Coordinates of C-alpha atoms in Angstrom, one line a residue:
Chain A
X1 CA -30.2 -55.1 34.0
X2 CA -33.3 -53.1 33.5
X3 CA -31.3 -50.6 31.4
X4 CA -29.9 -53.4 29.3
X5 CA -33.3 -54.9 28.8
X6 CA -34.7 -51.5 27.8
X7 CA -31.8 -51.0 25.3
X8 CA -32.4 -54.5 23.9
X9 CA -36.0 -53.7 23.5
X10 CA -35.2 -50.5 21.6
X11 CA -32.9 -52.4 19.3
X12 CA -35.5 -55.1 18.8
X13 CA -38.1 -52.3 18.0
X14 CA -35.7 -50.7 15.5
X15 CA -35.0 -54.1 13.9
X16 CA -38.4 -55.8 13.5
X17 CA -41.1 -53.6 15.0
X18 CA -40.8 -50.5 12.8
X19 CA -43.4 -49.4 10.3
X20 CA -43.1 -46.6 7.8
X21 CA -43.5 -45.5 4.2
X22 CA -43.0 -48.1 1.5
X23 CA -41.6 -45.6 -1.0
X24 CA -37.9 -46.0 -0.3
X25 CA -38.4 -49.8 -0.5
X26 CA -40.2 -49.4 -3.8
X27 CA -37.4 -47.2 -5.2
X28 CA -34.8 -49.8 -4.2
X29 CA -36.9 -52.5 -6.0
X30 CA -37.2 -50.4 -9.2
X31 CA -33.6 -49.1 -9.2
X32 CA -32.0 -52.5 -8.6
X33 CA -33.5 -53.8 -11.9
X34 CA -31.4 -51.7 -14.3
X35 CA -28.3 -52.6 -12.2
X36 CA -29.2 -56.3 -12.4
X37 CA -29.7 -56.0 -16.2
X38 CA -26.5 -54.0 -16.7
X39 CA -24.5 -56.6 -14.8
X40 CA -26.0 -59.8 -16.2
X41 CA -28.3 -59.3 -19.2
X42 CA -25.4 -59.3 -21.7
X43 CA -24.2 -62.6 -20.4
X44 CA -27.6 -64.2 -20.4
X45 CA -28.4 -64.1 -24.1
X46 CA -30.6 -67.0 -25.0
X47 CA -28.6 -68.1 -28.0
X48 CA -25.5 -68.5 -25.9
X49 CA -27.4 -70.3 -23.1
X50 CA -29.5 -73.0 -24.8
X51 CA -28.6 -75.9 -22.4
X52 CA -31.4 -76.6 -20.0
X53 CA -29.9 -75.2 -16.7
X54 CA -28.7 -72.0 -18.4
X55 CA -31.9 -71.6 -20.5
X56 CA -33.9 -71.9 -17.2
X57 CA -31.6 -69.3 -15.7
X58 CA -32.2 -66.9 -18.6
X59 CA -36.0 -67.3 -18.2
X60 CA -35.8 -67.0 -14.5
X61 CA -33.6 -63.9 -14.6
X62 CA -35.6 -61.9 -17.2
X63 CA -39.1 -63.0 -16.0
X64 CA -38.4 -62.2 -12.3
X65 CA -36.7 -58.9 -12.9
X66 CA -39.4 -57.7 -15.4
X67 CA -42.1 -58.5 -12.8
X68 CA -39.9 -56.8 -10.2
X69 CA -39.6 -53.6 -12.3
X70 CA -43.3 -53.5 -13.0
X71 CA -44.2 -54.3 -9.4
X72 CA -46.6 -57.2 -10.2
X73 CA -46.5 -59.6 -7.3
X74 CA -43.7 -57.4 -6.2
X75 CA -42.3 -59.2 -3.2
X76 CA -42.6 -62.6 -4.7
X77 CA -41.0 -61.3 -7.9
X78 CA -38.2 -59.6 -5.9
X79 CA -37.7 -62.8 -3.9
X80 CA -37.5 -64.8 -7.2
X81 CA -35.0 -62.4 -8.7
X82 CA -33.0 -62.4 -5.4
X83 CA -32.9 -66.2 -5.3
X84 CA -32.0 -66.3 -9.0
X85 CA -29.1 -63.9 -8.5
X86 CA -27.9 -65.8 -5.4
X87 CA -28.0 -69.0 -7.4
X88 CA -25.8 -67.3 -10.0
X89 CA -23.3 -66.4 -7.2
X90 CA -23.4 -69.7 -5.3
X91 CA -24.3 -72.4 -7.9
X92 CA -23.1 -71.1 -11.2
X93 CA -20.3 -69.1 -9.7
X94 CA -18.8 -71.0 -6.8
X95 CA -20.0 -74.6 -7.7
X96 CA -19.8 -74.5 -11.5
X97 CA -16.8 -72.3 -11.6
X98 CA -18.1 -69.2 -13.4
X99 CA -15.5 -67.1 -11.6
X100 CA -16.6 -63.5 -12.6
X101 CA -20.0 -64.2 -10.9
X102 CA -18.2 -64.8 -7.6
X103 CA -17.0 -61.3 -7.1
X104 CA -18.0 -59.0 -4.3
X105 CA -20.1 -56.7 -6.6
X106 CA -22.3 -59.7 -7.7
X107 CA -22.8 -60.8 -4.1
X108 CA -23.9 -57.3 -3.0
X109 CA -26.3 -57.1 -5.9
X110 CA -27.8 -60.6 -5.2
X111 CA -28.0 -60.1 -1.5
X112 CA -29.5 -56.6 -1.8
X113 CA -32.2 -57.9 -4.2
X114 CA -33.0 -60.8 -1.8
X115 CA -33.2 -58.5 1.2
X116 CA -35.4 -56.1 -0.8
X117 CA -38.0 -58.9 -0.9
X118 CA -38.4 -58.5 2.8
X119 CA -39.4 -54.8 2.5
X120 CA -42.8 -53.5 1.6
X121 CA -41.5 -52.8 -1.8
X122 CA -44.8 -53.5 -3.7
X123 CA -46.9 -51.0 -1.8
X124 CA -45.7 -48.0 -3.8
X125 CA -44.9 -47.3 -7.4
X126 CA -46.1 -50.7 -8.6
X127 CA -48.9 -52.4 -10.5
X128 CA -49.7 -54.0 -7.2
X129 CA -50.4 -50.5 -5.8
X130 CA -52.5 -49.6 -8.9
X131 CA -54.6 -52.7 -8.6
X132 CA -55.0 -52.1 -4.8
X133 CA -56.2 -48.6 -5.4
X134 CA -58.7 -49.8 -8.1
X135 CA -60.1 -52.4 -5.7
X136 CA -60.4 -49.9 -2.9
X137 CA -62.1 -47.4 -5.2
X138 CA -64.6 -50.0 -6.4
X139 CA -65.4 -51.1 -2.9
X140 CA -65.7 -47.5 -1.7
X141 CA -62.8 -47.9 0.8
X142 CA -60.0 -45.4 1.4
X143 CA -56.8 -45.9 -0.5
X144 CA -54.5 -48.4 1.2
X145 CA -51.6 -46.8 3.0
X146 CA -48.2 -46.8 1.5
X147 CA -46.7 -48.4 4.6
X148 CA -45.2 -51.6 5.9
X149 CA -42.8 -53.2 8.3
X150 CA -39.2 -51.9 7.6
X151 CA -37.2 -54.9 8.8
X152 CA -35.9 -55.6 5.3
X153 CA -34.5 -52.0 5.1
X154 CA -32.8 -52.5 8.5
X155 CA -31.2 -55.7 7.2
X156 CA -30.0 -53.9 4.0
X157 CA -28.5 -51.1 6.1
X158 CA -26.8 -53.5 8.5
X159 CA -25.4 -55.4 5.5
X160 CA -23.9 -52.2 4.1
X161 CA -22.4 -51.2 7.5
X162 CA -20.9 -54.7 7.9
X163 CA -19.3 -54.4 4.5
X164 CA -17.7 -51.1 5.5
X165 CA -16.5 -52.4 8.8
X166 CA -15.0 -55.6 7.4
X167 CA -13.4 -53.9 4.5
X168 CA -11.9 -51.3 6.8
X169 CA -10.7 -54.1 9.1
X170 CA -9.0 -55.8 6.1
X171 CA -7.2 -52.6 5.4
X172 CA -6.0 -52.0 8.9
X173 CA -2.5 -53.2 8.3
X174 CA 0.9 -51.5 8.3
X175 CA 1.3 -52.1 4.6
X176 CA -2.0 -50.3 3.8
X177 CA -1.9 -47.6 6.4
X178 CA 1.7 -46.8 5.5
X179 CA 0.6 -46.1 1.9
X180 CA 2.5 -49.0 0.2
X181 CA -0.6 -50.9 -0.8
X182 CA -2.2 -47.7 -2.1
X183 CA 0.9 -47.1 -4.2
X184 CA 0.7 -50.6 -5.5
X185 CA -2.9 -50.2 -6.6
X186 CA -2.2 -46.8 -8.2
X187 CA 0.8 -48.1 -10.1
X188 CA -1.0 -51.3 -11.1
X189 CA -3.9 -49.5 -12.8
X190 CA -2.3 -46.2 -13.8
X191 CA 1.4 -45.7 -13.6
X192 CA 2.9 -49.1 -14.4
X193 CA 6.3 -49.8 -12.9
X194 CA 7.2 -46.1 -12.4
X195 CA 6.8 -44.9 -8.9
X196 CA 6.5 -41.1 -8.9
X197 CA 9.4 -39.2 -7.3
X198 CA 7.4 -36.1 -6.4
X199 CA 8.3 -34.8 -3.0
X200 CA 5.7 -35.9 -0.5
X201 CA 4.2 -38.6 -2.8
X202 CA 4.6 -41.4 -0.3
X203 CA 3.3 -39.2 2.6
X204 CA 0.3 -38.4 0.4
X205 CA -0.4 -42.0 -0.3
X206 CA -0.2 -42.8 3.4
X207 CA -2.6 -39.9 4.2
X208 CA -5.1 -41.1 1.5
X209 CA -4.8 -44.6 2.9
X210 CA -5.5 -43.6 6.5
X211 CA -8.3 -41.3 5.4
X212 CA -9.9 -44.1 3.4
X213 CA -9.8 -46.5 6.4
X214 CA -11.1 -44.0 8.9
X215 CA -13.9 -43.0 6.5
X216 CA -14.9 -46.7 6.1
X217 CA -15.0 -47.2 9.8
X218 CA -17.0 -44.0 10.2
X219 CA -19.5 -45.0 7.5
X220 CA -19.9 -48.5 9.0
X221 CA -21.2 -47.0 12.3
X222 CA -22.2 -43.5 11.5
X223 CA -24.6 -44.1 8.7
X224 CA -26.9 -46.1 11.0
X225 CA -27.5 -43.0 13.2
X226 CA -29.5 -40.0 12.1
X227 CA -27.2 -37.4 13.7
X228 CA -24.0 -38.7 12.1
X229 CA -25.6 -39.8 8.8
X230 CA -26.1 -36.2 7.7
X231 CA -22.3 -35.6 7.8
X232 CA -21.4 -38.9 6.3
X233 CA -23.7 -39.4 3.3
X234 CA -21.8 -37.1 0.9
X235 CA -18.4 -38.5 1.8
X236 CA -19.8 -42.0 1.4
X237 CA -21.3 -41.3 -2.0
X238 CA -18.1 -39.5 -3.0
X239 CA -16.0 -42.5 -2.0
X240 CA -18.1 -44.8 -4.1
X241 CA -18.1 -42.4 -7.0
X242 CA -14.3 -42.4 -6.8
X243 CA -14.3 -46.2 -6.8
X244 CA -16.6 -46.2 -9.8
X245 CA -14.4 -43.9 -11.9
X246 CA -11.0 -45.0 -10.7
X247 CA -11.2 -48.8 -10.2
X248 CA -12.9 -51.8 -12.0
X249 CA -15.7 -52.2 -9.5
X250 CA -18.3 -53.1 -12.1
X251 CA -21.8 -52.5 -10.7
X252 CA -20.6 -52.3 -7.1
X253 CA -20.9 -48.5 -6.7
X254 CA -24.2 -48.3 -8.5
X255 CA -25.7 -51.0 -6.3
X256 CA -24.4 -49.2 -3.1
X257 CA -25.9 -45.9 -4.3
X258 CA -29.3 -47.6 -4.6
X259 CA -29.0 -49.5 -1.3
X260 CA -28.1 -46.2 0.5
X261 CA -31.8 -45.5 0.5
X262 CA -32.2 -48.1 3.2
X263 CA -30.1 -45.9 5.6
X264 CA -32.5 -43.0 5.4
X265 CA -35.6 -42.6 7.5
X266 CA -38.4 -44.0 5.3
X267 CA -40.6 -41.0 6.4
X268 CA -38.0 -38.5 5.3
X269 CA -37.7 -40.2 1.8
X270 CA -41.5 -40.1 1.6
X271 CA -41.5 -36.4 2.5
X272 CA -38.9 -35.5 0.0
X273 CA -40.9 -37.2 -2.8
X274 CA -44.0 -35.3 -1.6
X275 CA -42.0 -32.1 -1.8
X276 CA -40.6 -32.8 -5.2
X277 CA -44.1 -33.6 -6.6
X278 CA -45.5 -30.4 -5.0
X279 CA -47.7 -32.3 -2.6
X280 CA -47.6 -30.6 0.8
X281 CA -48.9 -33.7 2.5
X282 CA -48.3 -34.7 6.1
X283 CA -45.1 -36.5 5.1
X284 CA -43.6 -33.1 4.3
X285 CA -44.0 -31.9 7.8
X286 CA -42.2 -34.9 9.1
X287 CA -39.2 -34.2 7.0
X288 CA -38.1 -31.5 9.5
X289 CA -37.9 -34.1 12.2
X290 CA -36.1 -36.7 10.1
Chain B
X1 CA -53.0 -41.9 8.6
X2 CA -49.7 -40.2 8.1
X3 CA -48.2 -42.3 5.3
X4 CA -44.7 -40.9 5.7
X5 CA -44.0 -41.2 9.4
X6 CA -41.8 -44.0 10.7
X7 CA -43.2 -45.7 13.8
X8 CA -40.7 -47.6 15.8
X9 CA -41.9 -50.0 18.5
X10 CA -45.2 -51.2 17.0
X11 CA -46.9 -53.9 19.1
X12 CA -49.3 -55.8 16.9
X13 CA -51.9 -57.7 18.9
X14 CA -52.8 -61.3 18.7
X15 CA -51.7 -63.1 15.5
X16 CA -49.4 -60.2 14.7
X17 CA -47.2 -61.2 17.6
X18 CA -46.3 -64.5 16.0
X19 CA -45.3 -62.6 12.9
X20 CA -43.0 -60.5 15.0
X21 CA -41.4 -63.6 16.5
X22 CA -40.9 -65.1 13.1
X23 CA -39.4 -61.8 11.8
X24 CA -37.1 -61.7 14.7
X25 CA -35.9 -65.2 14.1
X26 CA -35.3 -64.7 10.4
X27 CA -33.7 -61.3 11.1
X28 CA -31.3 -62.9 13.6
X29 CA -30.4 -65.7 11.3
X30 CA -29.6 -63.4 8.4
X31 CA -27.7 -61.0 10.6
X32 CA -25.7 -63.8 12.0
X33 CA -24.8 -65.0 8.5
X34 CA -23.9 -61.4 7.5
X35 CA -21.9 -60.6 10.6
X36 CA -20.5 -63.9 11.9
X37 CA -19.6 -65.3 8.5
X38 CA -16.9 -62.7 7.6
X39 CA -15.8 -62.7 11.2
X40 CA -15.1 -66.5 11.0
X41 CA -13.1 -66.1 7.7
X42 CA -11.4 -62.7 8.1
X43 CA -10.8 -62.5 11.8
X44 CA -10.5 -66.1 12.9
X45 CA -8.9 -67.2 9.6
X46 CA -11.4 -70.0 8.9
X47 CA -10.8 -71.8 5.6
X48 CA -12.4 -74.7 3.7
X49 CA -15.9 -76.2 4.4
X50 CA -18.5 -73.6 5.0
X51 CA -15.9 -70.8 4.7
X52 CA -16.0 -71.3 0.9
X53 CA -19.6 -70.0 0.9
X54 CA -18.9 -67.0 3.1
X55 CA -18.4 -63.7 1.4
X56 CA -15.2 -62.0 2.6
X57 CA -15.1 -58.2 2.4
X58 CA -11.6 -57.8 1.2
X59 CA -12.0 -55.5 -1.8
X60 CA -8.7 -54.8 -3.7
X61 CA -6.7 -56.5 -1.0
X62 CA -5.6 -59.0 -3.7
X63 CA -5.2 -56.3 -6.5
X64 CA -2.2 -54.1 -7.2
X65 CA 0.2 -56.9 -6.5
X66 CA 2.6 -59.3 -8.3
X67 CA 4.3 -56.7 -10.4
X68 CA 7.5 -54.8 -10.1
X69 CA 8.4 -51.2 -9.4
X70 CA 11.7 -50.6 -11.1
X71 CA 14.3 -48.0 -12.0
X72 CA 17.1 -48.6 -14.4
X73 CA 20.4 -46.7 -14.2
X74 CA 23.6 -46.4 -16.1
X75 CA 26.5 -46.2 -13.6
X76 CA 29.6 -44.2 -14.6
X77 CA 33.1 -45.1 -13.7
X78 CA 33.1 -42.4 -11.0
X79 CA 30.2 -44.2 -9.3
X80 CA 27.5 -41.6 -10.3
X81 CA 24.3 -42.8 -11.9
X82 CA 22.1 -41.5 -14.7
X83 CA 18.5 -42.8 -14.7
X84 CA 17.6 -44.5 -18.0
X85 CA 14.4 -44.0 -20.0
X86 CA 13.7 -47.6 -20.8
X87 CA 10.9 -46.7 -23.3
X88 CA 13.1 -44.3 -25.4
X89 CA 16.1 -46.6 -25.3
X90 CA 14.0 -49.6 -26.5
X91 CA 12.5 -47.6 -29.3
X92 CA 9.1 -46.5 -28.0
X93 CA 8.4 -42.7 -28.4
X94 CA 6.3 -42.7 -25.2
X95 CA 5.2 -45.2 -22.5
X96 CA 1.7 -45.3 -23.9
X97 CA 2.9 -47.1 -27.1
X98 CA 5.1 -49.6 -25.2
X99 CA 3.8 -53.1 -24.5
X100 CA 2.2 -53.8 -21.2
X101 CA 5.1 -56.0 -20.0
X102 CA 7.4 -53.0 -20.4
X103 CA 5.0 -50.5 -18.8
X104 CA 4.1 -52.7 -15.9
X105 CA 6.9 -55.2 -15.4
X106 CA 5.4 -58.5 -14.2
X107 CA 8.3 -60.1 -12.3
X108 CA 12.0 -60.3 -11.5
X109 CA 12.8 -62.3 -14.6
X110 CA 11.2 -59.7 -16.9
X111 CA 13.1 -56.9 -15.0
X112 CA 16.3 -58.7 -15.7
X113 CA 15.4 -59.2 -19.3
X114 CA 14.7 -55.5 -19.8
X115 CA 17.9 -54.6 -18.1
X116 CA 19.9 -56.9 -20.4
X117 CA 18.1 -55.3 -23.4
X118 CA 19.3 -51.9 -22.1
X119 CA 22.8 -53.3 -21.9
X120 CA 22.6 -54.3 -25.6
X121 CA 21.3 -50.9 -26.6
X122 CA 24.0 -49.0 -24.7
X123 CA 26.8 -51.1 -26.2
X124 CA 29.9 -52.8 -24.8
X125 CA 31.3 -51.4 -21.5
X126 CA 27.9 -50.1 -20.3
X127 CA 27.1 -50.7 -16.6
X128 CA 23.4 -51.0 -16.1
X129 CA 22.0 -51.2 -12.5
X130 CA 18.5 -51.9 -11.3
X131 CA 16.7 -50.9 -8.2
X132 CA 13.4 -52.7 -8.0
X133 CA 10.7 -53.8 -5.6
X134 CA 7.9 -56.4 -5.9
X135 CA 4.4 -55.4 -4.9
X136 CA 3.1 -57.8 -2.3
X137 CA 0.2 -58.0 0.1
X138 CA 2.7 -56.8 2.8
X139 CA 3.9 -53.8 0.7
X140 CA 7.0 -53.4 -1.4
X141 CA 9.6 -56.2 -1.2
X142 CA 13.1 -55.3 -2.4
X143 CA 14.5 -57.3 -5.3
X144 CA 17.5 -55.5 -6.9
X145 CA 19.4 -53.0 -4.8
X146 CA 21.4 -51.4 -7.6
X147 CA 24.6 -53.2 -6.5
X148 CA 24.5 -55.9 -9.1
X149 CA 26.2 -55.4 -12.5
X150 CA 23.7 -56.6 -15.1
X151 CA 25.8 -56.3 -18.2
X152 CA 28.2 -59.0 -19.0

């Protein structure tokens, strides 16, 4: 019982009692905006959306994402953008029947934006930060730390892991693992009705299918732990790059690339940025332990 | 202060404690939605009601289906078969210039229609056979076994 309580306490610490650098959160905030724009801006042109609910949506989308990018009232702006994107998925998509807005890539983007609002995303790389530095300078106080509670990053990481686990579970069927579903997808998008007769083609499809499912299960669990993360990050990124090039996943891969930052130790990301900018600050020393 | 270092297990005193409790409550609610929602729909098979608002993670499980994988043959009188190039026979120099319905055959009716067109092209007495499968969620489902004479 004591061991269980101790383990529970450690999990609780990791979930809601962790503090660290706000830089990875800020990068997620900034990088999500071009993904949001590339997914929706073209469908939210004002002249095509002059009716009141749509016009309000246009205003809400562009105002919130612009503030989010600039980092002015960062967390409020990100929450606003996240709720706007969620309203596009739930209200305009599911309720009003705008079907393309109900796809998995739009949900990931909306949910990721919403969860980013729970991170300290305004304490770095933002107008909020610039104003805070100016206030501190005028008051003769030291610069405010680029730190905050990391619970939002934990939620983003857990959301990504759950996506991997559930999508792997969905593929754990005889039809998928045997290669037939992979053949169906390959033919549908590339080869039409002509199944290749190469020797070993079916075995290759089965092997690719099994490897995909095993990788997704591994990513779902392994990316949460430092030791296994190192081995899994590149295969994970390669998997999403392949999805991006081979299949019509829209902004899904780009969103996942951005949200991967949540898996990394916030201190390690901070240290890498220090190193890239030639600042041999304390964060750099921590990179070795990350 | 070391800006970069991650500190796990912070214990804020006084008012900070209620913030931790609130965070833990919101964290638990969001995690429950993220984890239990798909479990209800994907594992337990929940449908209707709240299930409509739960995001399933079933990428491409509904893609790559509802089309036919097909091979067309001309059967000789001695029982041997020659595979037919449906694109060439129907007047397309390569598959890239053929219409989508010929490249990716959508259903059994279209398969039969193409086979009959091949019969017409080959002329009287031709014996065209088809081996085809429909792509379904459960894998390939056999349609024509190559035993049926298509040409009348």
